[in-house]
Short mmCIF file of C-alpha atoms in Angstrom, two decimals:
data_model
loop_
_atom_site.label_atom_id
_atom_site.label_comp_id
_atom_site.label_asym_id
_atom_site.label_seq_id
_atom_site.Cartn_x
_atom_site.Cartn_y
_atom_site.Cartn_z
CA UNK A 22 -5.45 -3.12 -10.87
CA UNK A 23 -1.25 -2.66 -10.83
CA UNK A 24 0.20 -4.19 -8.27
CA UNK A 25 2.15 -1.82 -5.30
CA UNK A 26 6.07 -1.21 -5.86
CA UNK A 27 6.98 -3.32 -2.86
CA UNK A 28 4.57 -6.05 -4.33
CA UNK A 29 6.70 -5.81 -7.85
CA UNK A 30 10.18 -6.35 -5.90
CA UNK A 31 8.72 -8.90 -4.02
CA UNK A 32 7.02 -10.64 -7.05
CA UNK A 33 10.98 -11.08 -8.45
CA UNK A 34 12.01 -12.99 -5.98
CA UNK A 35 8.25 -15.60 -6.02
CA UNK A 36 8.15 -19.00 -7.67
CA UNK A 37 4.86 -20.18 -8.81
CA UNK A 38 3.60 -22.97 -9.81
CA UNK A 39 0.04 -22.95 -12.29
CA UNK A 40 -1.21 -26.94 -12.28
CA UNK A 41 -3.96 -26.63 -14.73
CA UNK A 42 -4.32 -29.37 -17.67
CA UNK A 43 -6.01 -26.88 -20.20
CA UNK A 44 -3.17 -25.39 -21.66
CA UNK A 45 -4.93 -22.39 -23.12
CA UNK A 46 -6.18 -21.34 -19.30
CA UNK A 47 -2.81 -22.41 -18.29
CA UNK A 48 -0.99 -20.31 -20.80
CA UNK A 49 -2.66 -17.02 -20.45
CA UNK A 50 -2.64 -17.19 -16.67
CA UNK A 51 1.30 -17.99 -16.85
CA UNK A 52 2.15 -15.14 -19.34
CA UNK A 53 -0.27 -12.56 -16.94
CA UNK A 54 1.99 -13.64 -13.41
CA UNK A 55 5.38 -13.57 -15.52
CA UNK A 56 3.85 -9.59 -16.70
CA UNK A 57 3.52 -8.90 -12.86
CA UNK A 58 7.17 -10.20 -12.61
CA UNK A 59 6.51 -13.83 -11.12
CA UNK A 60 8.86 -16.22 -11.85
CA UNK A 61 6.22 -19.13 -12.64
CA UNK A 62 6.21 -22.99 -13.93
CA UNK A 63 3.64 -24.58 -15.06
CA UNK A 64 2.31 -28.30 -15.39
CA UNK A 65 -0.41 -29.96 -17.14
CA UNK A 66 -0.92 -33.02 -14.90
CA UNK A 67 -0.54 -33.97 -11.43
CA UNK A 68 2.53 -36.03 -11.35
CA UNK A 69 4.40 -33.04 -13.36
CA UNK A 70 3.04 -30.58 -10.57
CA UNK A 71 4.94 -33.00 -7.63
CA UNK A 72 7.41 -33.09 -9.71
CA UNK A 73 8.36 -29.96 -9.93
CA UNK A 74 7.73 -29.29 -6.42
CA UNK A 75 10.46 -31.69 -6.14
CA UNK A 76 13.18 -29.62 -7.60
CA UNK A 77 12.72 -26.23 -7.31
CA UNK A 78 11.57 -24.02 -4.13
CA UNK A 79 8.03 -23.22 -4.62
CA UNK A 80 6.36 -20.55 -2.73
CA UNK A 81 2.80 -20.98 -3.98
CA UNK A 82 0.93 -23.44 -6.19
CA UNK A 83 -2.30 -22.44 -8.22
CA UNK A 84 -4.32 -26.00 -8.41
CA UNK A 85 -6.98 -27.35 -10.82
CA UNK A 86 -8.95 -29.94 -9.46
CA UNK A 87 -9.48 -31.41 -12.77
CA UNK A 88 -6.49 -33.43 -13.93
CA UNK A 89 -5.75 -36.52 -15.79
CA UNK A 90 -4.92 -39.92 -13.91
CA UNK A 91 -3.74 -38.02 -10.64
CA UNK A 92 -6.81 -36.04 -9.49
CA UNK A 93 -6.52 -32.36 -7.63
CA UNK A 94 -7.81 -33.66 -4.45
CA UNK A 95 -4.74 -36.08 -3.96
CA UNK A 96 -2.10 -33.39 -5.42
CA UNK A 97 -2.88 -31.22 -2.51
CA UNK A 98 -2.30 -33.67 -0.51
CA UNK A 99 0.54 -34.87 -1.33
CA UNK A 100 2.00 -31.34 -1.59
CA UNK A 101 1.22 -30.07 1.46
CA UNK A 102 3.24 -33.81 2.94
CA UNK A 103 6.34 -32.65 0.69
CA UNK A 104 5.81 -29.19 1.54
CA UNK A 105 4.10 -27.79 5.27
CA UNK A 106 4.50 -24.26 3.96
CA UNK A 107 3.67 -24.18 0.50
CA UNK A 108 0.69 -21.49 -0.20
CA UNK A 109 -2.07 -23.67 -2.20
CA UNK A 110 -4.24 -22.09 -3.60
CA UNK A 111 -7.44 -23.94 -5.92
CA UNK A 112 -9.09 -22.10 -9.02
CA UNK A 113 -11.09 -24.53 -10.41
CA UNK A 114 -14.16 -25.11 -13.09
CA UNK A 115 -14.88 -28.23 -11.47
CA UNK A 116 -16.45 -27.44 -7.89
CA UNK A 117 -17.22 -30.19 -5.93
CA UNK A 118 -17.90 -30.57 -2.20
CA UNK A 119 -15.07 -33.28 -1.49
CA UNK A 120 -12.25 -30.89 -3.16
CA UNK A 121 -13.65 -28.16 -0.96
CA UNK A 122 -13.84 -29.76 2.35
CA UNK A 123 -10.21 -31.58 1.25
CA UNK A 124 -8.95 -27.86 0.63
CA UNK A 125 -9.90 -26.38 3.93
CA UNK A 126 -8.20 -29.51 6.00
CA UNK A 127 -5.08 -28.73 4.05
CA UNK A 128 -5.46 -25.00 4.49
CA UNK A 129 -5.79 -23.83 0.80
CA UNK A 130 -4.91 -19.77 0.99
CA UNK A 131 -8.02 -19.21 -1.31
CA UNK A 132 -11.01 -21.59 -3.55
CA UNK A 133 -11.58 -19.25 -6.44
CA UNK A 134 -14.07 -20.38 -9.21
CA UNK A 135 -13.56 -20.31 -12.93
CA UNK A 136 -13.87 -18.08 -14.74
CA UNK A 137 -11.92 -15.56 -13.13
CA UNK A 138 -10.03 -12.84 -14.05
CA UNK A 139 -6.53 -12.77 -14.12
CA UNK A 140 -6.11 -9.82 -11.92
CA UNK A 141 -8.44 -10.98 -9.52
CA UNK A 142 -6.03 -14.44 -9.29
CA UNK A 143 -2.83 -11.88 -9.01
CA UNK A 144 -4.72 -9.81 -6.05
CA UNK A 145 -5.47 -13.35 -4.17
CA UNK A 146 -1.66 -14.26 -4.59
CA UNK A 147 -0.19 -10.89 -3.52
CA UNK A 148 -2.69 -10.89 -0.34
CA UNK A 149 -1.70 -14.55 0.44
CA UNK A 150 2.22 -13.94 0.24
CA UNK A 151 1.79 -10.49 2.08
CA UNK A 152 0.26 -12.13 4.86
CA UNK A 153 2.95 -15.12 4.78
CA UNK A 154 5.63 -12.36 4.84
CA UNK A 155 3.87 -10.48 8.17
CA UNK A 156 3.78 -14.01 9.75
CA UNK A 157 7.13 -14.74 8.96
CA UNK A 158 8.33 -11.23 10.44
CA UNK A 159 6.64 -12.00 13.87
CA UNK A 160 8.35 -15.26 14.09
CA UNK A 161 11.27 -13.69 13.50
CA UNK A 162 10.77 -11.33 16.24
CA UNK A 163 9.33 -14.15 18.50
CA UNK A 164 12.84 -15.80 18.03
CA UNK A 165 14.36 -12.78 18.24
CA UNK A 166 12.83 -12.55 21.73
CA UNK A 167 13.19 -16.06 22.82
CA UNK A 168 17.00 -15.58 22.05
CA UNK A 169 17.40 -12.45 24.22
CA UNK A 170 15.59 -14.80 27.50
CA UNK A 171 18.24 -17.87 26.44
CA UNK A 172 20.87 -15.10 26.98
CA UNK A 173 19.87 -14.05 29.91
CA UNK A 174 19.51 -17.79 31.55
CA UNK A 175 22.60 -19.41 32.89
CA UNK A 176 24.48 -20.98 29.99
CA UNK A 177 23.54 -25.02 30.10
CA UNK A 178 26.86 -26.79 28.52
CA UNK A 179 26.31 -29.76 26.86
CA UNK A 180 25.75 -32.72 28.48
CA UNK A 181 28.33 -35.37 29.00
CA UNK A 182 27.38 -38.84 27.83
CA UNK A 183 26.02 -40.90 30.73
CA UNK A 184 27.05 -44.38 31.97
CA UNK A 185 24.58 -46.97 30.26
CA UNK A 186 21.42 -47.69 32.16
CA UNK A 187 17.84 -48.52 32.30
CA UNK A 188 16.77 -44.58 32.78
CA UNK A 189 18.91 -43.44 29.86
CA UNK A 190 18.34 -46.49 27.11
CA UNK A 191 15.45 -45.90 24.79
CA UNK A 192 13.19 -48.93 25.76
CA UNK A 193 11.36 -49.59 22.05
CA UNK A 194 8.05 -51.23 22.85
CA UNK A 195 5.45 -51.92 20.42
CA UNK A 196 4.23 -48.11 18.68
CA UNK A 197 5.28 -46.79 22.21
CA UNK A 198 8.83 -45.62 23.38
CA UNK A 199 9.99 -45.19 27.29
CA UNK A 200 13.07 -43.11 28.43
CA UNK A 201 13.15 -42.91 32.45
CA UNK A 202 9.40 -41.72 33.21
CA UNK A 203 8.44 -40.64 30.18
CA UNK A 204 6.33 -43.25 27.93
CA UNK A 205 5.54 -41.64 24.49
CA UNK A 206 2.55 -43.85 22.54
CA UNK A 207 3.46 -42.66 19.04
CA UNK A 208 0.04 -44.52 17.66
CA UNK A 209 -2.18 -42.31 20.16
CA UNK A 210 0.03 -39.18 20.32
CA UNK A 211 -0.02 -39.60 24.02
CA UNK A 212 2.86 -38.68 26.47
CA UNK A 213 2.61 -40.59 30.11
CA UNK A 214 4.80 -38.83 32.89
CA UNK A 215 5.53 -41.03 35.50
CA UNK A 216 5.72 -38.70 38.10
CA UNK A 217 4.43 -37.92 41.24
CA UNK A 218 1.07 -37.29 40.43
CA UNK A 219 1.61 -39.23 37.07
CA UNK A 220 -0.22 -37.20 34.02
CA UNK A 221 -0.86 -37.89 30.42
CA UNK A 222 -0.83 -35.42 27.76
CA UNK A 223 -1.81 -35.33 24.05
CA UNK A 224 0.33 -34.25 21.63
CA UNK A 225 0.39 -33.45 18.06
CA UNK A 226 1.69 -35.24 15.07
CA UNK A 227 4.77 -32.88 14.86
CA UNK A 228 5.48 -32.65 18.76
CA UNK A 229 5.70 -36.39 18.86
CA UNK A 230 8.28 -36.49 15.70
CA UNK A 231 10.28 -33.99 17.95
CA UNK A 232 10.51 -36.39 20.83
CA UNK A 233 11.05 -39.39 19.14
CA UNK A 234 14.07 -37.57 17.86
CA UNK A 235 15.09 -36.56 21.25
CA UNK A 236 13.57 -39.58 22.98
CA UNK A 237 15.97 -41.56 20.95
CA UNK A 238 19.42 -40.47 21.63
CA UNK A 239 19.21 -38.74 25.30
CA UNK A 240 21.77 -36.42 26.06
CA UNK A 241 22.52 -36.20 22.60
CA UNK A 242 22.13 -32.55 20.99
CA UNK A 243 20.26 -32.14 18.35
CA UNK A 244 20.51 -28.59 16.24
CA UNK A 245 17.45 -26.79 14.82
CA UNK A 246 18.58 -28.07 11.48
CA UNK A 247 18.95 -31.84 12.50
CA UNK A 248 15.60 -31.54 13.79
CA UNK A 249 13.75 -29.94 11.14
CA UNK A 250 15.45 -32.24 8.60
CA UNK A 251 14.86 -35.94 10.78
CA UNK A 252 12.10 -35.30 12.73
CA UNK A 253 10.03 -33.42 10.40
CA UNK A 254 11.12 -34.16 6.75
CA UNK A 255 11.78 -30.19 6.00
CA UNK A 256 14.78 -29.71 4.11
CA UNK A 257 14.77 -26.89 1.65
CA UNK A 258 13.60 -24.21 4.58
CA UNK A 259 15.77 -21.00 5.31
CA UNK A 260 17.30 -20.71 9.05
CA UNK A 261 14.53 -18.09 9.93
CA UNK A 262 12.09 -20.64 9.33
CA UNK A 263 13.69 -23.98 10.77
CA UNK A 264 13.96 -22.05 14.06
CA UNK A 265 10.74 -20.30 14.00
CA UNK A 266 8.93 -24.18 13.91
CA UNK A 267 11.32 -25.77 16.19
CA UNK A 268 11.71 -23.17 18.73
CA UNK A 269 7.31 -23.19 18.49
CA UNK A 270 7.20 -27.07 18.76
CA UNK A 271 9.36 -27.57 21.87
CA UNK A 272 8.01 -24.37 23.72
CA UNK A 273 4.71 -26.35 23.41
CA UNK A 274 5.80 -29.50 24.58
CA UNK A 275 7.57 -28.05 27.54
CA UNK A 276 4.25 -26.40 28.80
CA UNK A 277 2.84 -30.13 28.42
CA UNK A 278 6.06 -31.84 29.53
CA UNK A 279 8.07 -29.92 32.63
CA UNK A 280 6.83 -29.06 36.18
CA UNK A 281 8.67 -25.75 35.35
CA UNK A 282 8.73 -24.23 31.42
CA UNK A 283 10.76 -21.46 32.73
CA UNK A 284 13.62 -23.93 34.01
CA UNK A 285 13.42 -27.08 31.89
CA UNK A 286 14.73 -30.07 32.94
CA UNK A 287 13.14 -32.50 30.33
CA UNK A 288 14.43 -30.73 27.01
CA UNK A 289 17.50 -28.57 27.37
CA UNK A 290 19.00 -25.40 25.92
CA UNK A 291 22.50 -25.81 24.61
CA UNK A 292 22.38 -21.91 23.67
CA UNK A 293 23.87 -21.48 20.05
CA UNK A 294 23.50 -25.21 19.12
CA UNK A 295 19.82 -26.39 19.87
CA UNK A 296 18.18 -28.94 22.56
CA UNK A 297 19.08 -31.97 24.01
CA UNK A 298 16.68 -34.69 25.89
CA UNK A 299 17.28 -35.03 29.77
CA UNK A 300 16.20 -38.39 31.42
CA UNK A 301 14.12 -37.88 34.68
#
């Protein structure tokens, strides 16, 4: 089945990767994506697939369990840590229920079964990066939105460094780090407010790399960038993307965090820069 015209001009700007240690299987399914207009590597063991992932962009990574020394399993896992957005995808001859439970808790696109035909694998792909591009244009508008509200709040300047005390220094304890009355156990992902009622909250693994950034260096202002880069290890993502999880992270943790989402007091809007942590 031919793939649609806006599928072909989308397929030219695609990197794939096919991981795959038969290099017959692997060749013919390389030279059928690169006649559809893919741009696609390939590697024939595990440590050449993270390599490659290593140095050059990939949007989506066709796995064989299968492979010498490093197995599948522990490829996708170690992809999806170098990569949160990478589209994984398994097509495999070697079924097994471990790889398939591993796949779904990494959140594998598709598990296809050998054989299969190659434009069966090319439909899967095009479906999986269609429905990356629709999420990626609602983010977009999500941010777009979420930019118009910052505009129409009063500006918030950035803050001026405070005198030196016990409610603005980062007290380290042990896997647990207090600012004013906020305690954040990283161990437990929990969050302790030490208000008035006092509350806990649990938080996820990325929400609490957020506020250990912020946490940190109060009053210090942090850009989408610098956050996405230190407190979550991405580096190779466009700006529509670095925004689209940081602006998603911290309006999470302000529903969990402030008395008042609407008018934070905890994490702060510099508009046009990024946030900033507020002792309470």
């Amino acid at each position: 089945m031919a793939m649609s015209l806006a599928s072909d001009r989308a397929a030219l700007n695609t990197n794939l990767l096919i991981v795959d240690a038969e290099a017959n299987a692997r060749a013919q399914l390389v030279e059928s994506l690169q006649q559809k207009g893919y741009r696609v590597q390939e590697a024939a063991s595990g440590a050449e697939a993270l390599t490659a992932l290593q140095q050059t962009p990939i949007d989506l990574m066709v796995l064989e369990m299968a492979l010498p020394k490093l197995p599948g399993v522990e490829v996708m896992r170690r992809a999806r840590q170098m990569h949160r957005n990478l589209l994984i995808m398994v097509l495999t001859a070697h079924a097994s229920v471990e790889s398939a439970i591993a796949a779904v808790k990494v959140g594998v696109v598709d598990y296809m079964l050998k054989p299969c035909h190659p434009d069966d694998i090319a439909l899967t792909i095009e479906r999986a990066l269609d429905e990356r591009a629709q999420r990626l244009r609602q983010q977009h508008l999500l941010n777009m939105v979420g930019e118009a509200i910052d505009a129409l709040r009063e500006p918030t300047p950035a803050p001026e460094p405070l005198p030196t005390t016990t409610a603005t220094v980062p007290e380290v304890l042990q896997d647990s780090l207090r600012v004013g009355a906020l305690v954040l156990d990283c161990q437990r992902r929990l969050l302790t407010v030490k208000m008035n009622p006092p509350r806990t909250v649990e938080l996820t693994e990325g929400e609490v790399s957020i506020l250990v950034a912020l946490m940190g260096k109060p009053n210090q202002v942090f850009t989408y960038k610098q956050l996405a880069k230190s407190a979550l290890g991405y580096e190779n993502m466009d700006k529509w993307t670095v925004e689209s999880v940081i602006r998603s992270t911290v309006f999470r943790l302000r529903h969990k965090i402030e008395d008042g989402p609407d008018a934070p007091r905890v994490i702060c809007t510099v508009r046009g820069r990024g946030y900033y942590f507020s002792p309470i």
